[in-house]
PDB file of C-alpha atoms and ligand atoms in Angstrom:
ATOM      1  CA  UNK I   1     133.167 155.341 230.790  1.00 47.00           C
ATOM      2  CA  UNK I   2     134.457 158.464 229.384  1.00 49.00           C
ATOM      3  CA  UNK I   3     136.359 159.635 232.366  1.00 55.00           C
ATOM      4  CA  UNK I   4     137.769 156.199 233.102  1.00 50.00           C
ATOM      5  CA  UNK I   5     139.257 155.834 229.493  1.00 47.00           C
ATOM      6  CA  UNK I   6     140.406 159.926 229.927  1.00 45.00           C
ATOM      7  CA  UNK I   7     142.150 158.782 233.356  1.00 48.00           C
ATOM      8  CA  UNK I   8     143.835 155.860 231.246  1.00 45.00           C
ATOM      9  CA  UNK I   9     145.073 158.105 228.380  1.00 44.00           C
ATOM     10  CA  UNK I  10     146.369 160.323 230.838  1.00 43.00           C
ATOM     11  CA  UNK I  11     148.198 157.657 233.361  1.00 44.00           C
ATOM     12  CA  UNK I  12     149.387 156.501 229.680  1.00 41.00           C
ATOM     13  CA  UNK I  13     151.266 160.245 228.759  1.00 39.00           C
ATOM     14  CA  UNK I  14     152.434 160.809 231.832  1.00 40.00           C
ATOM     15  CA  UNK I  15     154.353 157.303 231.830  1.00 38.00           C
ATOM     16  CA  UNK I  16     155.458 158.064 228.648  1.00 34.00           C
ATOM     17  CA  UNK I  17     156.994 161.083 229.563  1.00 39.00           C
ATOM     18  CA  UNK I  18     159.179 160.242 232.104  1.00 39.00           C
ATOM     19  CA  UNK I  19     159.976 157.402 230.092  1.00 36.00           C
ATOM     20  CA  UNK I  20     161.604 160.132 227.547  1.00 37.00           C
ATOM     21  CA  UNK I  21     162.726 162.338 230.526  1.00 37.00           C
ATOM     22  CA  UNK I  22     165.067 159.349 231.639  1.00 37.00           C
ATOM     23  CA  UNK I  23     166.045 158.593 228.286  1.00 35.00           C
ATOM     24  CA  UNK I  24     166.841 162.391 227.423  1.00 35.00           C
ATOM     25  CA  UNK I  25     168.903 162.211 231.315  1.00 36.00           C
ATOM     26  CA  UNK I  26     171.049 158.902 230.289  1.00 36.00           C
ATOM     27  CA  UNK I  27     171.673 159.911 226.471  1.00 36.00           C
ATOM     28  CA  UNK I  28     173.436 163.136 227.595  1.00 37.00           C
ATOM     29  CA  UNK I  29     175.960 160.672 228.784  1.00 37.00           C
ATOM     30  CA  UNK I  30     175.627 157.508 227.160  1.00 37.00           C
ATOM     31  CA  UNK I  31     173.435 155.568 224.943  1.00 40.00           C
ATOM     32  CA  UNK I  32     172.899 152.400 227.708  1.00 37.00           C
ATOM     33  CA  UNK I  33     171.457 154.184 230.981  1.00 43.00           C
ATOM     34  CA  UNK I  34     175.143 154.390 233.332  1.00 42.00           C
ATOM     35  CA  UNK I  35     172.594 154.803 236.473  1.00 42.00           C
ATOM     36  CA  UNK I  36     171.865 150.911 236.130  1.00 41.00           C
ATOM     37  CA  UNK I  37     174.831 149.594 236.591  1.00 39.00           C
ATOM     38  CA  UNK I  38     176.326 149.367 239.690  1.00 39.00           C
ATOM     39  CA  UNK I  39     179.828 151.209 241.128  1.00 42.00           C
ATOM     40  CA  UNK I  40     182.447 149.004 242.286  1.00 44.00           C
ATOM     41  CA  UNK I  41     182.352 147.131 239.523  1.00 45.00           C
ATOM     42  CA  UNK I  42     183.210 143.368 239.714  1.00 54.00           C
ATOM     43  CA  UNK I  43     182.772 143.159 236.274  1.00 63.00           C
ATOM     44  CA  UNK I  44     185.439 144.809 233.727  1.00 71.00           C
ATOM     45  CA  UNK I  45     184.355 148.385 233.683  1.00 81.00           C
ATOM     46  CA  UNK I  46     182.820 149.805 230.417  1.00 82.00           C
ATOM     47  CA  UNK I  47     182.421 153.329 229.586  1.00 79.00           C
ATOM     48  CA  UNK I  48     179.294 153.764 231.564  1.00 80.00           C
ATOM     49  CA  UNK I  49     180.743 152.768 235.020  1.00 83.00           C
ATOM     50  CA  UNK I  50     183.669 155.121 234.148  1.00 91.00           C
ATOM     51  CA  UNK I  51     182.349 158.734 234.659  1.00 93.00           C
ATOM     52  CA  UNK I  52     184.599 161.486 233.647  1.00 95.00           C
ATOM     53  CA  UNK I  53     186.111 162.566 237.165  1.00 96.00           C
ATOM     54  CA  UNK I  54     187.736 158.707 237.134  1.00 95.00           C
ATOM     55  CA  UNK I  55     189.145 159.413 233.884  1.00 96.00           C
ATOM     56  CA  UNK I  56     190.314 162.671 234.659  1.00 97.00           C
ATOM     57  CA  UNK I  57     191.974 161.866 238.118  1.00 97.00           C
ATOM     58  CA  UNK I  58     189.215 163.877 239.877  1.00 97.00           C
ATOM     59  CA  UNK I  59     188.126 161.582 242.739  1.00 96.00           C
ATOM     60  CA  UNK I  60     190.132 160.361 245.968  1.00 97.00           C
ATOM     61  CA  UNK I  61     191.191 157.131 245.621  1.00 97.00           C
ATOM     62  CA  UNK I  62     191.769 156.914 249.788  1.00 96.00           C
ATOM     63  CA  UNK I  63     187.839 156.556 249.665  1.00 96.00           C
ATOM     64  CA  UNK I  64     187.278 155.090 246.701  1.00 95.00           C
ATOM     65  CA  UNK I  65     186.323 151.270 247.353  1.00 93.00           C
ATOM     66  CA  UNK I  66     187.791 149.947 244.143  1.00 94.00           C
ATOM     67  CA  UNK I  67     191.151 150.845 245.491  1.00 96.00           C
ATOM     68  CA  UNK I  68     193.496 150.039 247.602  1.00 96.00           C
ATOM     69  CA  UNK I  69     196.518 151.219 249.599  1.00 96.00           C
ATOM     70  CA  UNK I  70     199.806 149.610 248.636  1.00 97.00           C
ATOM     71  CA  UNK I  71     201.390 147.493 251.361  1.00 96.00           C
ATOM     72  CA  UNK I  72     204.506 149.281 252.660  1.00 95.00           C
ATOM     73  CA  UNK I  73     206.358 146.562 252.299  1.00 96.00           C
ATOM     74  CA  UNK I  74     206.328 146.963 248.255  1.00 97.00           C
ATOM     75  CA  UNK I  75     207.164 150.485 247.711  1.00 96.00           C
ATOM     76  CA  UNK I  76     209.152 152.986 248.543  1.00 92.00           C
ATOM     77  CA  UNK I  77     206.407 155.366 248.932  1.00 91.00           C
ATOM     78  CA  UNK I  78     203.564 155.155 251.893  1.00 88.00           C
ATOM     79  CA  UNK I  79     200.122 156.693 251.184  1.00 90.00           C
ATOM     80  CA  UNK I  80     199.897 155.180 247.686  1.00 96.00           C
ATOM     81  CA  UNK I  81     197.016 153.952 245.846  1.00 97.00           C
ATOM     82  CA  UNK I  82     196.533 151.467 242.588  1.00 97.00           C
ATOM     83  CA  UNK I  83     193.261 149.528 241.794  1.00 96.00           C
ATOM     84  CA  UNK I  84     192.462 146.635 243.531  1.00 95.00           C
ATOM     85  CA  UNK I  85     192.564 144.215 240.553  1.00 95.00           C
ATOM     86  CA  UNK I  86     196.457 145.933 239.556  1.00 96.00           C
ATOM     87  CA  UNK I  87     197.857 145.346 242.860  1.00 96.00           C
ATOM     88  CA  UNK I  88     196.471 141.683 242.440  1.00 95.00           C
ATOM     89  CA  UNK I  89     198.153 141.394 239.146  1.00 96.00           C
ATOM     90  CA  UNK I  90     201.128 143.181 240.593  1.00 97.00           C
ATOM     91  CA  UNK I  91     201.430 141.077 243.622  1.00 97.00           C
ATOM     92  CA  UNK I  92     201.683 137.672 241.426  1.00 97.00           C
ATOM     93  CA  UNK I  93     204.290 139.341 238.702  1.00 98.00           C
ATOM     94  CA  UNK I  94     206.545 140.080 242.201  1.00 98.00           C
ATOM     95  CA  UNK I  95     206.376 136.862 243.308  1.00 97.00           C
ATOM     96  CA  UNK I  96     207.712 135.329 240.259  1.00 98.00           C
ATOM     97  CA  UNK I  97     209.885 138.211 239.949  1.00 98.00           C
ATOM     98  CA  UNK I  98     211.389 137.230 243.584  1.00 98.00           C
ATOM     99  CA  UNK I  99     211.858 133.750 242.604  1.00 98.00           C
ATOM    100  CA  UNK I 100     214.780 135.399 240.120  1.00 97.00           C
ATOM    101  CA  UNK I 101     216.162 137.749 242.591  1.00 97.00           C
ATOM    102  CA  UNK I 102     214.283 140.640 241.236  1.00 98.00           C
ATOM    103  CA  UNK I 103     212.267 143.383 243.134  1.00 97.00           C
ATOM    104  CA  UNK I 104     209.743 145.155 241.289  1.00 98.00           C
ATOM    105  CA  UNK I 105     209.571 147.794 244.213  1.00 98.00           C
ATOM    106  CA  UNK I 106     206.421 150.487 243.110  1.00 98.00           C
ATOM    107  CA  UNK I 107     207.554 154.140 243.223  1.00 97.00           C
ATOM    108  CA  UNK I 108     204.776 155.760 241.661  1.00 97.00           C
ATOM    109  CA  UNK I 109     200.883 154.198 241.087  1.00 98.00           C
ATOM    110  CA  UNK I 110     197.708 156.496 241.285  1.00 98.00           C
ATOM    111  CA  UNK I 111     198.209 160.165 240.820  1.00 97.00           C
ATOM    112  CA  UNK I 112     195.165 162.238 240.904  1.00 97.00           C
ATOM    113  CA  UNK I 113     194.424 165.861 239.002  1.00 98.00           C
ATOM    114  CA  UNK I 114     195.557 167.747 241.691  1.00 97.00           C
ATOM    115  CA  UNK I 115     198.438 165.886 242.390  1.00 96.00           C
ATOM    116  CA  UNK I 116     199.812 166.087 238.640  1.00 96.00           C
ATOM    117  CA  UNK I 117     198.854 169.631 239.127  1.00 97.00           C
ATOM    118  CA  UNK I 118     201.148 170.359 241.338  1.00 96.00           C
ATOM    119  CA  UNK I 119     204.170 168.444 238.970  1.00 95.00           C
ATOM    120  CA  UNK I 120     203.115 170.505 236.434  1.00 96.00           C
ATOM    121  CA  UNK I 121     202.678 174.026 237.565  1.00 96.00           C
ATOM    122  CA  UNK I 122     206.497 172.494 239.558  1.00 96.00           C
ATOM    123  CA  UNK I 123     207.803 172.124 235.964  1.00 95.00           C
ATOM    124  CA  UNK I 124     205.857 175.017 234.320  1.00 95.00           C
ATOM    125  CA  UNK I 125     207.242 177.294 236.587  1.00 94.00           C
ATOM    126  CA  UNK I 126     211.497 176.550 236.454  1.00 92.00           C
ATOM    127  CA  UNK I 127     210.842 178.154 233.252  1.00 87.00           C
ATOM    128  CA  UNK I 128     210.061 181.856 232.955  1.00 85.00           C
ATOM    129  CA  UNK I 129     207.411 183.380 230.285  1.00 85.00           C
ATOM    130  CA  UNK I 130     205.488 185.823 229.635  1.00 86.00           C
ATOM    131  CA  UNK I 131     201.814 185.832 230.112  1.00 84.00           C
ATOM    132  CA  UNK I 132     201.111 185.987 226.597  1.00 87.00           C
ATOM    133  CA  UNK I 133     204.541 184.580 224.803  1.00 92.00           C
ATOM    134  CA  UNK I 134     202.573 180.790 223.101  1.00 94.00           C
ATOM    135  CA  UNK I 135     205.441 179.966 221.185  1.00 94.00           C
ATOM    136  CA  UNK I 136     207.407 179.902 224.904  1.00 93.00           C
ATOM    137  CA  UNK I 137     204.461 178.197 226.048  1.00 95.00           C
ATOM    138  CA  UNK I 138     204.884 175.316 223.612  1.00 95.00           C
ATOM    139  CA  UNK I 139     208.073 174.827 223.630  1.00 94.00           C
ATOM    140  CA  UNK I 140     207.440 174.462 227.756  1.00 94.00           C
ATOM    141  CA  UNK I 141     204.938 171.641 226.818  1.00 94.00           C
ATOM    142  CA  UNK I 142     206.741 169.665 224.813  1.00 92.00           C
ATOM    143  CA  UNK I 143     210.306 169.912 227.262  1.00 92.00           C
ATOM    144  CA  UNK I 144     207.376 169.042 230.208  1.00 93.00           C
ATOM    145  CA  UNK I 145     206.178 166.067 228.156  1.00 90.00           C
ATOM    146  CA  UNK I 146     208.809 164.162 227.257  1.00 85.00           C
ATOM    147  CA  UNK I 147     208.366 162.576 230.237  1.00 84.00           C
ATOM    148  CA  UNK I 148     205.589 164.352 232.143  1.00 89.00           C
ATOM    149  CA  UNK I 149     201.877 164.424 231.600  1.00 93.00           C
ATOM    150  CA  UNK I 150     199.216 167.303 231.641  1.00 96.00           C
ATOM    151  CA  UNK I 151     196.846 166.811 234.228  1.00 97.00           C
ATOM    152  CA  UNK I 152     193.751 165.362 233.239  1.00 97.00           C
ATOM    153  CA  UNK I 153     195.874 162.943 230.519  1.00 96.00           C
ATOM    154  CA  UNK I 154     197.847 160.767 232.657  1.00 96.00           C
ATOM    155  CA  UNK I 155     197.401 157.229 232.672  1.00 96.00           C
ATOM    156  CA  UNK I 156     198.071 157.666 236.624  1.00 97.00           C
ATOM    157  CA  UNK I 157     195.090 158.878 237.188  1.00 97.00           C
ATOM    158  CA  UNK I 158     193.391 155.368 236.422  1.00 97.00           C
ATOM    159  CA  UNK I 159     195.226 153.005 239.343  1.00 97.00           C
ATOM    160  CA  UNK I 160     195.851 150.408 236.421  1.00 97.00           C
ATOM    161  CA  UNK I 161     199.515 151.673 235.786  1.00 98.00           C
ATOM    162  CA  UNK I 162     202.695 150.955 238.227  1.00 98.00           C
ATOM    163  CA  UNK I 163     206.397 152.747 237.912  1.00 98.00           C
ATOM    164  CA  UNK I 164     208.889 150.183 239.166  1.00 98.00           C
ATOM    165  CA  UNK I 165     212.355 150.797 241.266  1.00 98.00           C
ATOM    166  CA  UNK I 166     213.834 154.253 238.949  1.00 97.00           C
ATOM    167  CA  UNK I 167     212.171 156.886 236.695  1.00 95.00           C
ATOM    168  CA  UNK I 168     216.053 157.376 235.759  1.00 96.00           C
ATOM    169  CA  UNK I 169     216.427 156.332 231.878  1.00 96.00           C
ATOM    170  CA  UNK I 170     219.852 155.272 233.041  1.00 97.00           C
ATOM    171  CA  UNK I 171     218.791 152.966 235.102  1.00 98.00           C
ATOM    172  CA  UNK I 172     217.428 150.779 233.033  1.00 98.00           C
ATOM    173  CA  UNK I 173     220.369 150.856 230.306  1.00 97.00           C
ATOM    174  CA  UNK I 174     222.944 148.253 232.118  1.00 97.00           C
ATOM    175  CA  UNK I 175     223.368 146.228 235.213  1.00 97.00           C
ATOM    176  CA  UNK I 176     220.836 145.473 237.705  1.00 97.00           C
ATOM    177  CA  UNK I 177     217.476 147.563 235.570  1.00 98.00           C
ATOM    178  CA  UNK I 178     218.397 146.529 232.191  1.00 98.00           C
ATOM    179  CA  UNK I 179     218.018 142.774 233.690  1.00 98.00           C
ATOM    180  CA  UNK I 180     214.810 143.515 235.296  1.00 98.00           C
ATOM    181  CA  UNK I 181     213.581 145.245 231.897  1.00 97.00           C
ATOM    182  CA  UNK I 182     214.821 142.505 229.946  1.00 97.00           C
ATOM    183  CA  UNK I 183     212.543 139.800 232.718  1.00 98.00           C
ATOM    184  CA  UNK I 184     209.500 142.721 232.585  1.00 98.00           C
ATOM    185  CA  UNK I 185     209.340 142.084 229.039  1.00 97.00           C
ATOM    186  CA  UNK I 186     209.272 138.491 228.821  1.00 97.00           C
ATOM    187  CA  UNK I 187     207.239 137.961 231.430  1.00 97.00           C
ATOM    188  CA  UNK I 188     205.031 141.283 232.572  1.00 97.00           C
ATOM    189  CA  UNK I 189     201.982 140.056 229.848  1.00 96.00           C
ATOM    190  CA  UNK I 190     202.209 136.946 231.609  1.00 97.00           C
ATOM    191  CA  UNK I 191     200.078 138.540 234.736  1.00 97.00           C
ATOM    192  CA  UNK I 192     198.508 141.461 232.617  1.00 96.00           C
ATOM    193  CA  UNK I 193     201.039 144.035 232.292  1.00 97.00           C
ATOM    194  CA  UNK I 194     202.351 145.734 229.203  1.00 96.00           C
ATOM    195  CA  UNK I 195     204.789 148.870 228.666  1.00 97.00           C
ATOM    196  CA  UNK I 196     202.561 151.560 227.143  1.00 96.00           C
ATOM    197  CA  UNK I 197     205.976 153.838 226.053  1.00 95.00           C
ATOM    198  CA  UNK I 198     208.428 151.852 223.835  1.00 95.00           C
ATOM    199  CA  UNK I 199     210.979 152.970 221.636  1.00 94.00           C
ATOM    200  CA  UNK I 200     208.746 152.380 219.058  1.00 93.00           C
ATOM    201  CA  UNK I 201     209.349 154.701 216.513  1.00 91.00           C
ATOM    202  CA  UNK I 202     205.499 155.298 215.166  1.00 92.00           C
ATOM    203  CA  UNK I 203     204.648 156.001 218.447  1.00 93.00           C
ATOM    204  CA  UNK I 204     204.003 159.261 219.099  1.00 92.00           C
ATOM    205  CA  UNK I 205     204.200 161.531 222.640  1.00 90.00           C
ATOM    206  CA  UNK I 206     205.836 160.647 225.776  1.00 90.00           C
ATOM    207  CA  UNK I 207     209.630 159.309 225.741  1.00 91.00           C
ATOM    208  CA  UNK I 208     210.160 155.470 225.946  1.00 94.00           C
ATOM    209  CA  UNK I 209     209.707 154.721 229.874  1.00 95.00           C
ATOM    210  CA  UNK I 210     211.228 151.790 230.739  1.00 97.00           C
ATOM    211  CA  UNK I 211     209.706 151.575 234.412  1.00 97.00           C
ATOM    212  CA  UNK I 212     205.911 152.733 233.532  1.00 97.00           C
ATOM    213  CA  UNK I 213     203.839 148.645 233.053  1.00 98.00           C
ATOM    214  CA  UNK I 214     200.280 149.050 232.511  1.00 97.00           C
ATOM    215  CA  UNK I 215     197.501 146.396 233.918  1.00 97.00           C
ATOM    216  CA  UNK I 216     195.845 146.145 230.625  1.00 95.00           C
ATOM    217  CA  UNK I 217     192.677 144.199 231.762  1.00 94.00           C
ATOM    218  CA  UNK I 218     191.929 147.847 233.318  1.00 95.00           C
ATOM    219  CA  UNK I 219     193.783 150.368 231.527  1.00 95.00           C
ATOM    220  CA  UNK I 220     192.362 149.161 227.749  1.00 94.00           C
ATOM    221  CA  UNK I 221     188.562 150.032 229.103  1.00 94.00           C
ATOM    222  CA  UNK I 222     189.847 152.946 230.912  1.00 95.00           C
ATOM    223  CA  UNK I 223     191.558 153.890 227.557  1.00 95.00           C
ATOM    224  CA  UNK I 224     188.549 152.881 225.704  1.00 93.00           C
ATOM    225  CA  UNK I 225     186.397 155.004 227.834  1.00 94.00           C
ATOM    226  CA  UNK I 226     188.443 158.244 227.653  1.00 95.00           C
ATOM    227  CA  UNK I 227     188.126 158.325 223.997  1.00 94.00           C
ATOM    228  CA  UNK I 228     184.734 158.100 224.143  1.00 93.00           C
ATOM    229  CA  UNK I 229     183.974 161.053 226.569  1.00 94.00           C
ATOM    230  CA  UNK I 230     186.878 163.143 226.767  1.00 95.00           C
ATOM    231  CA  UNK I 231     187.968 166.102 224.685  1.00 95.00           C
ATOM    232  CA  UNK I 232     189.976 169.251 224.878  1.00 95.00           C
ATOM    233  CA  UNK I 233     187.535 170.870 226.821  1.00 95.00           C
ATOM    234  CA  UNK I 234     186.885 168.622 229.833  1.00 96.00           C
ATOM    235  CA  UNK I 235     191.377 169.628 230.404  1.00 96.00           C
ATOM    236  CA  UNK I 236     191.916 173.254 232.408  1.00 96.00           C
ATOM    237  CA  UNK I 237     192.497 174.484 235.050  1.00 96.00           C
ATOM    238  CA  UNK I 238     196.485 174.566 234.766  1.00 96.00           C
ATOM    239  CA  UNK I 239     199.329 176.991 233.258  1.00 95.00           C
ATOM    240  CA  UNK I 240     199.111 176.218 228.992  1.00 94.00           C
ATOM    241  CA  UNK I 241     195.649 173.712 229.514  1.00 95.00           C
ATOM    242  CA  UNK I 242     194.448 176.939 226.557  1.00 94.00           C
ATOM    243  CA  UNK I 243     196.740 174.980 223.968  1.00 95.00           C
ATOM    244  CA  UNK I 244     195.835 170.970 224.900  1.00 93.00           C
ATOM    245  CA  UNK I 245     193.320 171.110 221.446  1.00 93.00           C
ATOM    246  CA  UNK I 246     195.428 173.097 219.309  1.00 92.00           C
ATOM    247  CA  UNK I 247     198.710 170.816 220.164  1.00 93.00           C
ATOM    248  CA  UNK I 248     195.910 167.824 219.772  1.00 93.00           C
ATOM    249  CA  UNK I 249     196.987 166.627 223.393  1.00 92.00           C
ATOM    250  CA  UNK I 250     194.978 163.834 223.776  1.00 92.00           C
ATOM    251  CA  UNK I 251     195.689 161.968 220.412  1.00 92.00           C
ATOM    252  CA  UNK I 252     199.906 162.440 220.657  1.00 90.00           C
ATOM    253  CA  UNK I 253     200.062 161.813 223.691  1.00 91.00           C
ATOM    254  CA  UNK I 254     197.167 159.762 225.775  1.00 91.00           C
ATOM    255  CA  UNK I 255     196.667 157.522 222.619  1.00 91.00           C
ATOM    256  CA  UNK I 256     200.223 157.789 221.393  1.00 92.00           C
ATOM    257  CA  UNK I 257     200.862 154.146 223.031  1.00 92.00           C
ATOM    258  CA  UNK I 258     202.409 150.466 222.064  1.00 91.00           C
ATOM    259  CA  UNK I 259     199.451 148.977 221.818  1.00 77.00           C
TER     260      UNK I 259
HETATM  261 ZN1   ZN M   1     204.594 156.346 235.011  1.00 95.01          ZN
END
């Protein structure tokens, strides 16, 4: 009797343990265990399905099964990605767009890390500094984003946000864009879509992009997500990524929205 109740107690400590050994693995992360759920989604992601290499542009969205390649036929680009659910979204607003003689042609969807990398270290570099000179440094940074992001804080790393036709502000100021801005923002919320950088003067960071139209059905959890497992120190591995927590980066500029 002895050893059978001492077997027990022992099949009892050992369950216990890796009870607390999974709990210890999934609270490094999050407090509901991530590993349950499953990846693609079908449901609206939530921070657990939303690791930090989606967030931070660090994946491949040619292999990734929750995107999708846009059709040629609606951008001027070829090898492009956005989320499936966007380009759904997307696809409906260009129909009705069509139906006014408007063509909401996509020039710039998913951008991973390495991709905004290379803009970056593009921009970084037209200006010369010195290795140590951080007052030259952040003056680069905020010239570079105006309308530019760091890697690692661009909502174009999440396939839930579309640039339409011109990234020229002039574009959109008369003729032909400012009619298609004027339609985008009486209908875009209509199929999901919302323009993260207005002129909206208590809005902080980026410049007021006419052209940039988030899918908000994706882009609020994906925003939701980021501020829960992001900080300064998940950003480097780029020229001035050292100064992203002292310039507070992330709450100018990837939370310095419309909405
Ligand atoms: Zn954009």
């Amino acid at each position: 009797m002895k050893h059978i109740t001492l077997i027990i107690t022992l099949i009892a400590l050992l369950a216990c343990n890796n009870a607390n050994k999974q709990q210890s693995t999934d609270n490094s992360q999050q407090s509901t265990p991530c590993s349950l759920l499953p990846t693609p989604y079908s449901l609206p992601p939530t921070p657990c399905s939303l690791p930090k290499s989606l967030l931070l542009g660090k994946f491949d969205p040619a292999t990734d099964t929750n995107f999708i390649a846009i059709p040629p036929h609606m951008t001027s680009h070829t090898n492009i990605y956005c989320q499936r659910q966007t380009l759904q979204a997307y696809i409906a607003m260009r129909d009705s767009a069509l139906k006014e003689n408007i063509s909401l042609t996509i020039v710039s969807a998913t951008r991973t890390f390495d991709r905004q990398r290379q803009i970056w270290e593009r921009k970084w570099n037209s200006t010369p500094s010195l290795p140590n000179d951080t007052t030259a440094h952040i003056q680069k940074i905020h010239n570079i984003m105006r309308y530019s992001s760091m890697p690692g804080t661009s909502r174009h790393h999440w396939g839930t946000d579309l640039d339409f036709i011109s990234v020229e502000t002039d574009y959109w100021t008369h003729g032909e864009g400012l009619r298609t801005y004027q339609w985008l923002c009486a209908n875009a919320h209509k199929f999901g879509f919302f323009q993260p950088y207005t002129s909206d003067p208590s809005r902080t960071g980026y410049a007021e992009e006419r052209w940039h139209w988030s899918y908000a059905p994706l882009s609020k959890p994906y925003l939701h997500a980021y501020q829960q497992k992001i900080t300064a120190k998940d950003i480097t591995g780029f020229s001035g990524s050292y100064l992203i927590d002292s310039l507070n980066i992330i709450q100018t500029h990837v939370l310095g929205i419309s909405q």
